[in-house]
Short mmCIF file of C-alpha atoms and ligand atoms in Angstrom, two decimals:
data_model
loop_
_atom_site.label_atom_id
_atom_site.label_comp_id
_atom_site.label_asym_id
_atom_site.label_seq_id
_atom_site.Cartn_x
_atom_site.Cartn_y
_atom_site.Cartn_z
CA UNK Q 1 113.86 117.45 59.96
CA UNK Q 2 112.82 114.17 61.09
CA UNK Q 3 113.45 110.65 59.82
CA UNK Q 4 110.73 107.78 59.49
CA UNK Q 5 111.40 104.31 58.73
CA UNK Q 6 108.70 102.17 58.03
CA UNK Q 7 106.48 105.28 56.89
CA UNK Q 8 104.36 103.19 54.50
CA UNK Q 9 103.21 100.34 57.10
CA UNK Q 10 100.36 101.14 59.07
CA UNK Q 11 101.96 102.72 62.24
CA UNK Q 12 104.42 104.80 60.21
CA UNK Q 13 102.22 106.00 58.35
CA UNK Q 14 99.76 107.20 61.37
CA UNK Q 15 103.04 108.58 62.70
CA UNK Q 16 103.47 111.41 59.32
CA UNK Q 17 99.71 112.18 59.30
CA UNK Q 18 99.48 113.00 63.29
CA UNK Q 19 102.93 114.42 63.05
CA UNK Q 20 102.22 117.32 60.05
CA UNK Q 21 99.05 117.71 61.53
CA UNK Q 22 100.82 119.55 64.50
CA UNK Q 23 104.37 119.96 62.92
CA UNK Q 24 105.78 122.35 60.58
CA UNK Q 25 108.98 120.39 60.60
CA UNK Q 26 109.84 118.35 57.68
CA UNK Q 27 109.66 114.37 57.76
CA UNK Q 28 112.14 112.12 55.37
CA UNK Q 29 110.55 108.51 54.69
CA UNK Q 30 112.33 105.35 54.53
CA UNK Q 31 110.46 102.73 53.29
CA UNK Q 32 111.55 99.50 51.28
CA UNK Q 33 107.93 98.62 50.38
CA UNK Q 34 107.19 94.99 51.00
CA UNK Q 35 104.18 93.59 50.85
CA UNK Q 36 102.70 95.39 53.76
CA UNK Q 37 104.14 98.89 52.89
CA UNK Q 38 101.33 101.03 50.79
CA UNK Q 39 102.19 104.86 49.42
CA UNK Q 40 98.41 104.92 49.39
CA UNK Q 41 98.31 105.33 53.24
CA UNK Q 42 100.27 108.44 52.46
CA UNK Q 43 98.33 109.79 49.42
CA UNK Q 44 96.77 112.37 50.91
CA UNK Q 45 99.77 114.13 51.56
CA UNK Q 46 101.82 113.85 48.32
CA UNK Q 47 101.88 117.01 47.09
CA UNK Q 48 103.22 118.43 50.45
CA UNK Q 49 106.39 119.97 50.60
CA UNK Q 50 107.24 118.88 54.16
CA UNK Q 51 107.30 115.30 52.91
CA UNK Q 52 110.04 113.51 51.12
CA UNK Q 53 109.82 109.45 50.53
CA UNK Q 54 112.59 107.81 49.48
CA UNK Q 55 112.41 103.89 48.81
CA UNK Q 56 114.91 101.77 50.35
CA UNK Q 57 116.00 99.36 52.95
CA UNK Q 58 116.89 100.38 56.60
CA UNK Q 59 119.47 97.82 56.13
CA UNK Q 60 121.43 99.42 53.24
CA UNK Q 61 124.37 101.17 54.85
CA UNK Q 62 125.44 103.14 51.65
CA UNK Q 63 121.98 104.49 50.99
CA UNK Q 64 121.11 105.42 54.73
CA UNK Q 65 124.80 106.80 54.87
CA UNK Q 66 123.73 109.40 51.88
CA UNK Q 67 120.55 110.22 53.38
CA UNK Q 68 121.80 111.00 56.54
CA UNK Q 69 124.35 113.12 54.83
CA UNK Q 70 122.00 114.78 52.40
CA UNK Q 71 119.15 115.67 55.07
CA UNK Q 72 120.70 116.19 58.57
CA UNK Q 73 117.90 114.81 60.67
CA UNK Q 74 118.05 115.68 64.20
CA UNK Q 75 115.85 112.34 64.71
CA UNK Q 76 115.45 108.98 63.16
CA UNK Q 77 112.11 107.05 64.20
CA UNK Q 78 112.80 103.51 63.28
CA UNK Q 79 108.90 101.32 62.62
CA UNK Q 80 110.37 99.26 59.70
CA UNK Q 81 109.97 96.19 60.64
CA UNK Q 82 108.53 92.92 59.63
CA UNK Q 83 105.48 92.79 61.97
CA UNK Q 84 103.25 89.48 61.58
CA UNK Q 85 103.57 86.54 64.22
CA UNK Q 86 101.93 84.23 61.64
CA UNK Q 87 103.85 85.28 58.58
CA UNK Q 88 107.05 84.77 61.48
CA UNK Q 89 105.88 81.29 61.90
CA UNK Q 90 106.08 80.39 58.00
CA UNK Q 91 108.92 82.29 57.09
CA UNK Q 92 111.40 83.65 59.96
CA UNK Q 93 114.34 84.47 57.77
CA UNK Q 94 112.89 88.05 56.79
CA UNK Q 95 112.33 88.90 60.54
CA UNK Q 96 115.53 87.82 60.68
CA UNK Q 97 116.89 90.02 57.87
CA UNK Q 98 115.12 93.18 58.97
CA UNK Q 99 114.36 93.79 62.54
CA UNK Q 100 117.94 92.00 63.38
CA UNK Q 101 120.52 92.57 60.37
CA UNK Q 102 118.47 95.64 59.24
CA UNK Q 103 118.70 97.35 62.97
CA UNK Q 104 121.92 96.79 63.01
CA UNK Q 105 123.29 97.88 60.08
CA UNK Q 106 120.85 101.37 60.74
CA UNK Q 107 122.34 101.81 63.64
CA UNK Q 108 125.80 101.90 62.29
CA UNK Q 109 124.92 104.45 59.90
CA UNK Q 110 123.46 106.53 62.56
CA UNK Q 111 126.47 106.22 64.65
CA UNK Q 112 128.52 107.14 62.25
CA UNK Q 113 126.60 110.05 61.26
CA UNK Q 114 125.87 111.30 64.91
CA UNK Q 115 129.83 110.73 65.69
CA UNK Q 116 130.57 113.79 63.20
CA UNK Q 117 128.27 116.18 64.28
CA UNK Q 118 129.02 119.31 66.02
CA UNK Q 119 128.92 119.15 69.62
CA UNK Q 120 125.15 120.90 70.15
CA UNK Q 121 123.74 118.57 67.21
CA UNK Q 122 125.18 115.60 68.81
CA UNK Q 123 123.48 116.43 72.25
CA UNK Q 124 119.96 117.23 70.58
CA UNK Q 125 119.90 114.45 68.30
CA UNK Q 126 117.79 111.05 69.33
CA UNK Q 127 117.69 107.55 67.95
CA UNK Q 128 113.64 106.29 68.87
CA UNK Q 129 113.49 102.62 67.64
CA UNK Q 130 109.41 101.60 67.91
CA UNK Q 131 109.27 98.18 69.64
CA UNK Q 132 106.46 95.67 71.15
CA UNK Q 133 105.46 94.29 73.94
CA UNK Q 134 106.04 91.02 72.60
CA UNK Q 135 109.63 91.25 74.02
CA UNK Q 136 108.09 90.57 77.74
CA UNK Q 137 106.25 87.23 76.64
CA UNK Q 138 102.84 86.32 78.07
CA UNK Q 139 101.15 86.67 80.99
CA UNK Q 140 99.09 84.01 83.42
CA UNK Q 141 95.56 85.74 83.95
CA UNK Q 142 96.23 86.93 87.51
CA UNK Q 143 99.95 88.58 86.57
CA UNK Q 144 100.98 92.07 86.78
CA UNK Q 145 101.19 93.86 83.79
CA UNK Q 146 104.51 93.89 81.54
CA UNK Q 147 106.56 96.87 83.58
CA UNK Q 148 109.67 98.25 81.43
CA UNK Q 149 111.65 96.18 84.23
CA UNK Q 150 110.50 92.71 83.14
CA UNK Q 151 112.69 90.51 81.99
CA UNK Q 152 112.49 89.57 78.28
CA UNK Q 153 111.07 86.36 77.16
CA UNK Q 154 110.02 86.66 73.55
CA UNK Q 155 108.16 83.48 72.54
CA UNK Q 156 107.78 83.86 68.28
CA UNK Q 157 110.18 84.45 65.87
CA UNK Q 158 108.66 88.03 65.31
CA UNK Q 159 109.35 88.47 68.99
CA UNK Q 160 112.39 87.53 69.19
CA UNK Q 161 113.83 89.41 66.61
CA UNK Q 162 112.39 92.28 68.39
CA UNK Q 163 113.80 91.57 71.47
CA UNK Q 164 117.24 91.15 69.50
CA UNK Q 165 116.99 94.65 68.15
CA UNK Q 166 115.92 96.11 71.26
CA UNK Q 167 119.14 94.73 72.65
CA UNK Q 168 121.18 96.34 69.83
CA UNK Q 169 120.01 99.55 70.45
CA UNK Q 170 120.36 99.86 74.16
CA UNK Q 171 123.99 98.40 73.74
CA UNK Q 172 124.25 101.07 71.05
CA UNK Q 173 123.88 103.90 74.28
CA UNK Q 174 125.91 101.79 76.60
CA UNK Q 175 128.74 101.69 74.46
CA UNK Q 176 128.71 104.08 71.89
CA UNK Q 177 126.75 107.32 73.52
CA UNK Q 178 124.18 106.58 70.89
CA UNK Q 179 121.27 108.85 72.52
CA UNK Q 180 118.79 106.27 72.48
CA UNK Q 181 115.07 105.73 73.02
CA UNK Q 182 112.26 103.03 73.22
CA UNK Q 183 108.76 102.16 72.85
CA UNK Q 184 107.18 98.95 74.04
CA UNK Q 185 103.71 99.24 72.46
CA UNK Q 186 100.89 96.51 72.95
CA UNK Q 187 98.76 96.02 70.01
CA UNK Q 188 97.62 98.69 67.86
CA UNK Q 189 94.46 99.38 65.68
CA UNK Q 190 92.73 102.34 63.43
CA UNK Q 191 93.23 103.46 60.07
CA UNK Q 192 95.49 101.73 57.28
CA UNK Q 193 95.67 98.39 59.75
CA UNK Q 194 96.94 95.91 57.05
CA UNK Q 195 93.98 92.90 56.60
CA UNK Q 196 95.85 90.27 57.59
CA UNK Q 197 95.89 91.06 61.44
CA UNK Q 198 92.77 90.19 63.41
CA UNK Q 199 91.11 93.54 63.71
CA UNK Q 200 91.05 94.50 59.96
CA UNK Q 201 90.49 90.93 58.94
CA UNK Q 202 87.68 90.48 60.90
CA UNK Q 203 86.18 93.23 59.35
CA UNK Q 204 86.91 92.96 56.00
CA UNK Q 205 85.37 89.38 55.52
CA UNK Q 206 82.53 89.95 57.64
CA UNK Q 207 81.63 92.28 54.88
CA UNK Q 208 82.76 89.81 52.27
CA UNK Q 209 80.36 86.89 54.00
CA UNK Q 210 83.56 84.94 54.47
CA UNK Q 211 84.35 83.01 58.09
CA UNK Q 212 85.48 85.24 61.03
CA UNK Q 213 88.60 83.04 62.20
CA UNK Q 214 89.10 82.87 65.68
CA UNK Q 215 92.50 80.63 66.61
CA UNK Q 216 91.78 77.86 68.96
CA UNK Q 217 89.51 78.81 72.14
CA UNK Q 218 89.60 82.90 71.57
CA UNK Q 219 90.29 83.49 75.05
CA UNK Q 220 93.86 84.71 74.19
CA UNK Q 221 94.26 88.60 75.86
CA UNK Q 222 95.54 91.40 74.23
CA UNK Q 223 95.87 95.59 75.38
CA UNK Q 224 94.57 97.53 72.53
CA UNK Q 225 95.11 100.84 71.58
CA UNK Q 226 93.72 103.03 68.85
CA UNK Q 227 96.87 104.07 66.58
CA UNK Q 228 96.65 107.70 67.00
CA UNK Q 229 97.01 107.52 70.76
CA UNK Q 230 100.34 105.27 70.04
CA UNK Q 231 101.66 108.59 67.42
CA UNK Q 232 100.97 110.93 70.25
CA UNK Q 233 102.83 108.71 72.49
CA UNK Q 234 105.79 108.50 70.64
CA UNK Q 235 106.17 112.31 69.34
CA UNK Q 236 105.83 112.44 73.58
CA UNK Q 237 108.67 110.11 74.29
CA UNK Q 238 111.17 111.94 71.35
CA UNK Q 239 110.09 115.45 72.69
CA UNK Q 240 111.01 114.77 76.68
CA UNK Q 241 111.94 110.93 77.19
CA UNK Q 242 115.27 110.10 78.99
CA UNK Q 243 117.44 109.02 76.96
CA UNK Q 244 118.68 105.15 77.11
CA UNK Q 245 114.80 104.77 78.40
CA UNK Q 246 112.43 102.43 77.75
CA UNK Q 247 108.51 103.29 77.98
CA UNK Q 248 105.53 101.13 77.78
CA UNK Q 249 102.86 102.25 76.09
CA UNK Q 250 99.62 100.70 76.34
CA UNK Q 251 95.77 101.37 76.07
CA UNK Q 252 94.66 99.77 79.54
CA UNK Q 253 92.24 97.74 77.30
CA UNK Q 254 92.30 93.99 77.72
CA UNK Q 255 90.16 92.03 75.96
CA UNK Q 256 89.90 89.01 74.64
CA UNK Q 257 90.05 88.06 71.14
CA UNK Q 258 86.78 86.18 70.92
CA UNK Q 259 84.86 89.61 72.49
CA UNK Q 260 86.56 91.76 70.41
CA UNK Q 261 85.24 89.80 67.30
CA UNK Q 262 81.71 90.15 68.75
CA UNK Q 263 81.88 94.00 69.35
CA UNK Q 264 83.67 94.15 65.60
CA UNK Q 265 80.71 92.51 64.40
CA UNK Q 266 77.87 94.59 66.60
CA UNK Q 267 79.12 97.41 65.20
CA UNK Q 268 78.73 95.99 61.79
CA UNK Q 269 74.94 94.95 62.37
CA UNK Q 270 74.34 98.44 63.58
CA UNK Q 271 76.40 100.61 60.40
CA UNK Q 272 76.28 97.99 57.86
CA UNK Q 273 73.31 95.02 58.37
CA UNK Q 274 73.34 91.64 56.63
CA UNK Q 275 71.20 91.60 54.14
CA UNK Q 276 69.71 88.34 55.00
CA UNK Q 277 69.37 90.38 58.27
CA UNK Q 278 70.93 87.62 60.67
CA UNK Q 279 73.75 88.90 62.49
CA UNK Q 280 77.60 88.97 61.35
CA UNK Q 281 78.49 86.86 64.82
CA UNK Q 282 77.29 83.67 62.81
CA UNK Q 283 80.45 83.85 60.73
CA UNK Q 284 82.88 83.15 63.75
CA UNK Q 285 84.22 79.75 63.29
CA UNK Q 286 87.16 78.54 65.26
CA UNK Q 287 89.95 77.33 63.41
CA UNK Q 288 93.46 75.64 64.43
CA UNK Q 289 95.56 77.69 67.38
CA UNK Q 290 98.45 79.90 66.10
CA UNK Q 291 101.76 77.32 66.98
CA UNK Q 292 103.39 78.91 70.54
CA UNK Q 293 100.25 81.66 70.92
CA UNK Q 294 100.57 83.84 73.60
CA UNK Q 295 98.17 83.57 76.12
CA UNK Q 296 97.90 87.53 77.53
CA UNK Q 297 99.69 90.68 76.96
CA UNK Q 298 98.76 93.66 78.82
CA UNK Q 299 100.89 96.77 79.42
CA UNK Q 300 101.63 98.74 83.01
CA UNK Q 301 101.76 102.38 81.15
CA UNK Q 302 102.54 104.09 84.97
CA UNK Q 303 106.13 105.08 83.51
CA UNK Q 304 104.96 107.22 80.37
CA UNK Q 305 102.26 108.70 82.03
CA UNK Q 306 104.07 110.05 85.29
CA UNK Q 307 106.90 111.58 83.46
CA UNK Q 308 105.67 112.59 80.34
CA UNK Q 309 101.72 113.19 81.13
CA UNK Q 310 100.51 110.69 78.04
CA UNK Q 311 97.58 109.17 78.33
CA UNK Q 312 95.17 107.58 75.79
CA UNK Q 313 91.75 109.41 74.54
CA UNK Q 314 90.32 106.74 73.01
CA UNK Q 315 88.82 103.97 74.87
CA UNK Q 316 88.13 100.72 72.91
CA UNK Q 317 84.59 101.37 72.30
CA UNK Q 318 84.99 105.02 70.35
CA UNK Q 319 88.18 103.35 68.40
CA UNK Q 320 86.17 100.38 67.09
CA UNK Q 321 83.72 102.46 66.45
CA UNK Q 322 85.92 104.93 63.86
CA UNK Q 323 87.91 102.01 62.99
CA UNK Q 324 85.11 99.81 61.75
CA UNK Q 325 83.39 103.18 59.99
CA UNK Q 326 86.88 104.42 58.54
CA UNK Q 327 86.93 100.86 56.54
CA UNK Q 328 83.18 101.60 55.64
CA UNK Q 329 84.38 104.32 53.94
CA UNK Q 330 87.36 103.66 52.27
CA UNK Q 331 86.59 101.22 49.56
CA UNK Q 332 88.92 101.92 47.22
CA UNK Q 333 92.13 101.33 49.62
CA UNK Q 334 90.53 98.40 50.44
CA UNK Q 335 90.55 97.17 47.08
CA UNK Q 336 93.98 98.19 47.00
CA UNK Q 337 95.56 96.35 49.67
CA UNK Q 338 93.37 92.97 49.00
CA UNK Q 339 94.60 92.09 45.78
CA UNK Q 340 97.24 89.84 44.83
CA UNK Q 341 100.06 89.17 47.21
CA UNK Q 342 97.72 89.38 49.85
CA UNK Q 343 95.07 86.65 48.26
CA UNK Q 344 98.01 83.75 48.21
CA UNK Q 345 98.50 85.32 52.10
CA UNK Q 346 95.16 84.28 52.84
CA UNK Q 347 95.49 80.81 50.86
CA UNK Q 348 98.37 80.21 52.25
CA UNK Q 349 97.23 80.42 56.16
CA UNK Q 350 93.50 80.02 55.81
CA UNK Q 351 93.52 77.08 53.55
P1 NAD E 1 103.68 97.11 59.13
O1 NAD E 1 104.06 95.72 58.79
O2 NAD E 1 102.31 97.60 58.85
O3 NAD E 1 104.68 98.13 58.41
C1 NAD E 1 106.07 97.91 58.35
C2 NAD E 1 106.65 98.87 57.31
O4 NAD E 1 108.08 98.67 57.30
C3 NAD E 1 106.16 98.61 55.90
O5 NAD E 1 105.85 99.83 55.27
C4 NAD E 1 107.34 97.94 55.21
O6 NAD E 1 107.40 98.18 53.82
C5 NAD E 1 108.51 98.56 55.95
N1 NAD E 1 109.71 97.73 55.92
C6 NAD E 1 109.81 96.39 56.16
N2 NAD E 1 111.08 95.98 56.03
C7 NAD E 1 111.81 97.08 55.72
C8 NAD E 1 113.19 97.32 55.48
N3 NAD E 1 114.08 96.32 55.53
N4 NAD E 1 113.60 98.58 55.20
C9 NAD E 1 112.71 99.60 55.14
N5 NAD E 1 111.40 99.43 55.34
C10 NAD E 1 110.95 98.20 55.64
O7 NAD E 1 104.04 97.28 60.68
P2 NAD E 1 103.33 98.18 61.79
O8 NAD E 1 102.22 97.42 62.38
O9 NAD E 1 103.11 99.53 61.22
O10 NAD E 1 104.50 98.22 62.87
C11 NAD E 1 105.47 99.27 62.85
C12 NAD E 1 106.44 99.05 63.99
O11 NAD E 1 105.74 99.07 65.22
C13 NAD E 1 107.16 97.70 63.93
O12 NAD E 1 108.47 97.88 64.37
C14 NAD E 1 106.39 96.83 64.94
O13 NAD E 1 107.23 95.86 65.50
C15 NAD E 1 105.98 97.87 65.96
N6 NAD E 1 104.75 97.58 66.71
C16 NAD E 1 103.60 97.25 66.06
C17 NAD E 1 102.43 97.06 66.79
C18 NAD E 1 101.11 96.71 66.13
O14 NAD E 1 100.14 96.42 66.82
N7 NAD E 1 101.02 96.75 64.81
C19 NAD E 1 102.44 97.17 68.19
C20 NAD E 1 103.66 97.50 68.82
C21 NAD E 1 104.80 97.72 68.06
O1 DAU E 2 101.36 93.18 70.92
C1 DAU E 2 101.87 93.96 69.88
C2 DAU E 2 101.85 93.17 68.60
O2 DAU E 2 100.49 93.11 68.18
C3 DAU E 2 102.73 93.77 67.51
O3 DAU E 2 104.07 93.74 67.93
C4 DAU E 2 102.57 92.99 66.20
O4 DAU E 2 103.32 93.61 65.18
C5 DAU E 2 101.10 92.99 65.83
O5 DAU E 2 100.90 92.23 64.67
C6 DAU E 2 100.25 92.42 66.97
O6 DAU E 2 100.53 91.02 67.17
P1 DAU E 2 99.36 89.95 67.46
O7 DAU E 2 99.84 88.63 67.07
O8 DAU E 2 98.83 90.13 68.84
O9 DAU E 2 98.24 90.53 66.44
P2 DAU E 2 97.23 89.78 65.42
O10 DAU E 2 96.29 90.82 64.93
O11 DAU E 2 97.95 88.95 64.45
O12 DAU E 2 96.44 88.80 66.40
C7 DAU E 2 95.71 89.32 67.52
C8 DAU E 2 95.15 88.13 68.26
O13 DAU E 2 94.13 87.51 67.44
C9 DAU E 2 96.16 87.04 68.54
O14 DAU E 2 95.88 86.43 69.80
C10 DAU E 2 95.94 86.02 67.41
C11 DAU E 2 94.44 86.15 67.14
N1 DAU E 2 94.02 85.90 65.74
C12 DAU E 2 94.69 86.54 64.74
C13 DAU E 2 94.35 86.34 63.43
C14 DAU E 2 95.09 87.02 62.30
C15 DAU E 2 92.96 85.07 65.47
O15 DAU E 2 92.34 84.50 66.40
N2 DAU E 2 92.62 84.86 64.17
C16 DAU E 2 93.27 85.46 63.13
O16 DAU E 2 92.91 85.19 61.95
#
């Protein structure tokens, strides 16, 4: 079987639906369950047998030491993380706690455990830790894309503690053996997408009649890519990827944030019309710039694609499209996720 941390945040949980969708093998769930981990974006699957959850923290060596014993994984996939550059801003001793402290102490546990396996085990076993593209920095508008050679110069506390644990696990391979892999993603969108990053926001109070806030001149550049093509990606990269690798994965989708709030928000007046019938555009209003906001990411995804064939399906276009209708439809986890902890969120960065 196969272990996945972070299986109750939005990418995690993507991961375990695309995984038993095309896996028989059976996936163990780590998941401390903060404020943006959700055992709804897993409902649909608890009463199968191929799924265990256990809640904890990557960062509790006697628990992960008596999982690993208890289920034998040949894999760990490591998402937990604390993910949002804004909440990073307020608060960066979490980020610290988790992605740096947590890493750490997870790896130890695993190295422990992989040190004791039999010889065969040991070779087929792989450590995938699920990383950004953060790490690289930003780009000038005429730059190259972030290759898995550039250097990294994380700007936010989010990124930084990325960066850290990226360097803990490759150090991890250089000096341990620890058969290693990573993902440098760019940013990610679809189902279960947490409302308080721009995409699901956006969405969620254009439907509401709130304001659509756009930070400073909403020119800023990101490389989107629809969740699903980010699971396939990384099932890819544990099934054939060289170990003590890095891959980029990316969508070959810049755009920037301002357009992406206007296609959000044709959609809308196509599926789901104003009432007053004026468009949902006239609810962007530009509010204060995030402090140290990255100016452009965007993603060279050459590497992943000439030795392991992976490629997106999903242009931007046909994921907005399901993304916006999947929120359409799903009411009820709306209501779910928007409720308490996540209102003072909102206060508390909003105003
Ligand atoms: P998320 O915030 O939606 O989910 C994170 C999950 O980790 C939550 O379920 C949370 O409960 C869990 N978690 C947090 N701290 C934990 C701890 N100490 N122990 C165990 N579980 C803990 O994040 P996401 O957007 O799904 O991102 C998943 C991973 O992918 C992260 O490592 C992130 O850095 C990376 N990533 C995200 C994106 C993106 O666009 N969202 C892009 C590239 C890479
Ligand atoms: O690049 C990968 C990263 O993408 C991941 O590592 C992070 O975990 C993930 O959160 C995401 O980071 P961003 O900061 O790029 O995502 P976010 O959705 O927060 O913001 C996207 C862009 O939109 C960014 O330029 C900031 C801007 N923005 C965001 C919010 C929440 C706004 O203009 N207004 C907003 O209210």
């Amino acid at each position: 079987m196969i272990l996945v941390t972070g299986c109750a945040g939005f990418i995690g949980s993507n991961f375990v639906h695309t995984w038993l969708s095309q896996h028989d093998e059976p996936v163990v769930n780590l998941d401390k369950l903060t404020y943006a981990g959700n055992l709804d974006n897993l409902s649909s699957l608890a009463n199968d047998p191929r799924l265990v959850f256990v809640q904890g923290d990557i960062g509790d060596r006697a628990l992960v030491d008596k999982l690993l014993a208890d289920h034998q994984p040949r894999a760990i996939l490591n998402f937990a993380a604390e993910s949002h550059v804004d909440r990073s801003i307020h608060g960066p001793g979490d980020f610290i706690q988790t992605n740096v402290v947590g890493t750490f102490n997870l790896l130890e546990s695993v190295r422990a455990y992989w040190s004791a396996l039999p010889a065969a085990e040991q070779a087929a076993f792989r450590f995938l830790h699920v990383s950004t593209d953060e790490v690289y920095g930003t780009l000038a508008p005429q730059d190259p894309p972030f290759a898995e050679t550039n250097p990294f110069e994380p700007n936010s506390p989010y990124a930084a503690s990325k960066a850290s644990s990226d360097h803990l696990v490759r150090a991890w391979h250089h000096t341990y053996g620890l058969p290693v892999l990573t993902t440098n993603c760019s940013n990610n969108y679809g189902p279960f997408h947490f409302p308080e990053k721009l995409i699901p926001l956006v969405i969620l109070n254009a439907l509401a009649g709130k304001p659509l806030p756009i930070y400073g001149d909403g020119q800023q550049v990101r490389d989107w890519l629809f969740v699903t093509d980010h699971c396939h990606a990384i099932a890819r990269v544990l099934e054939a990827g060289r170990i003590g690798e890095t891959y980029n994965i990316g969508g070959w989708n810049e755009k920037a944030n301002l357009d992406v709030v206007n296609t959000i928000c044709a959609r809308l007046d196509q599926l789901r019309p104003r009432a007053d019938g004026k468009p949902y555009a006239e609810q962007i209003t530009f509010v204060k710039d995030r402090l140290g906001h990255d100016r452009r990411y965007a993603i060279d995804a050459r590497k992943i694609e000439r030795e392991l064939g992976w490629r997106p399906k999903e242009t931007f276009e046909s994921g907005i499209e399901k993304t916006v209708q999947w929120y359409l439809d799903h009411p009820e986890w709306v209501q779910g996720v928007t409720s308490g902890e996540y209102r003072k969120w909102i206060g508390k960065q909003y105003g």
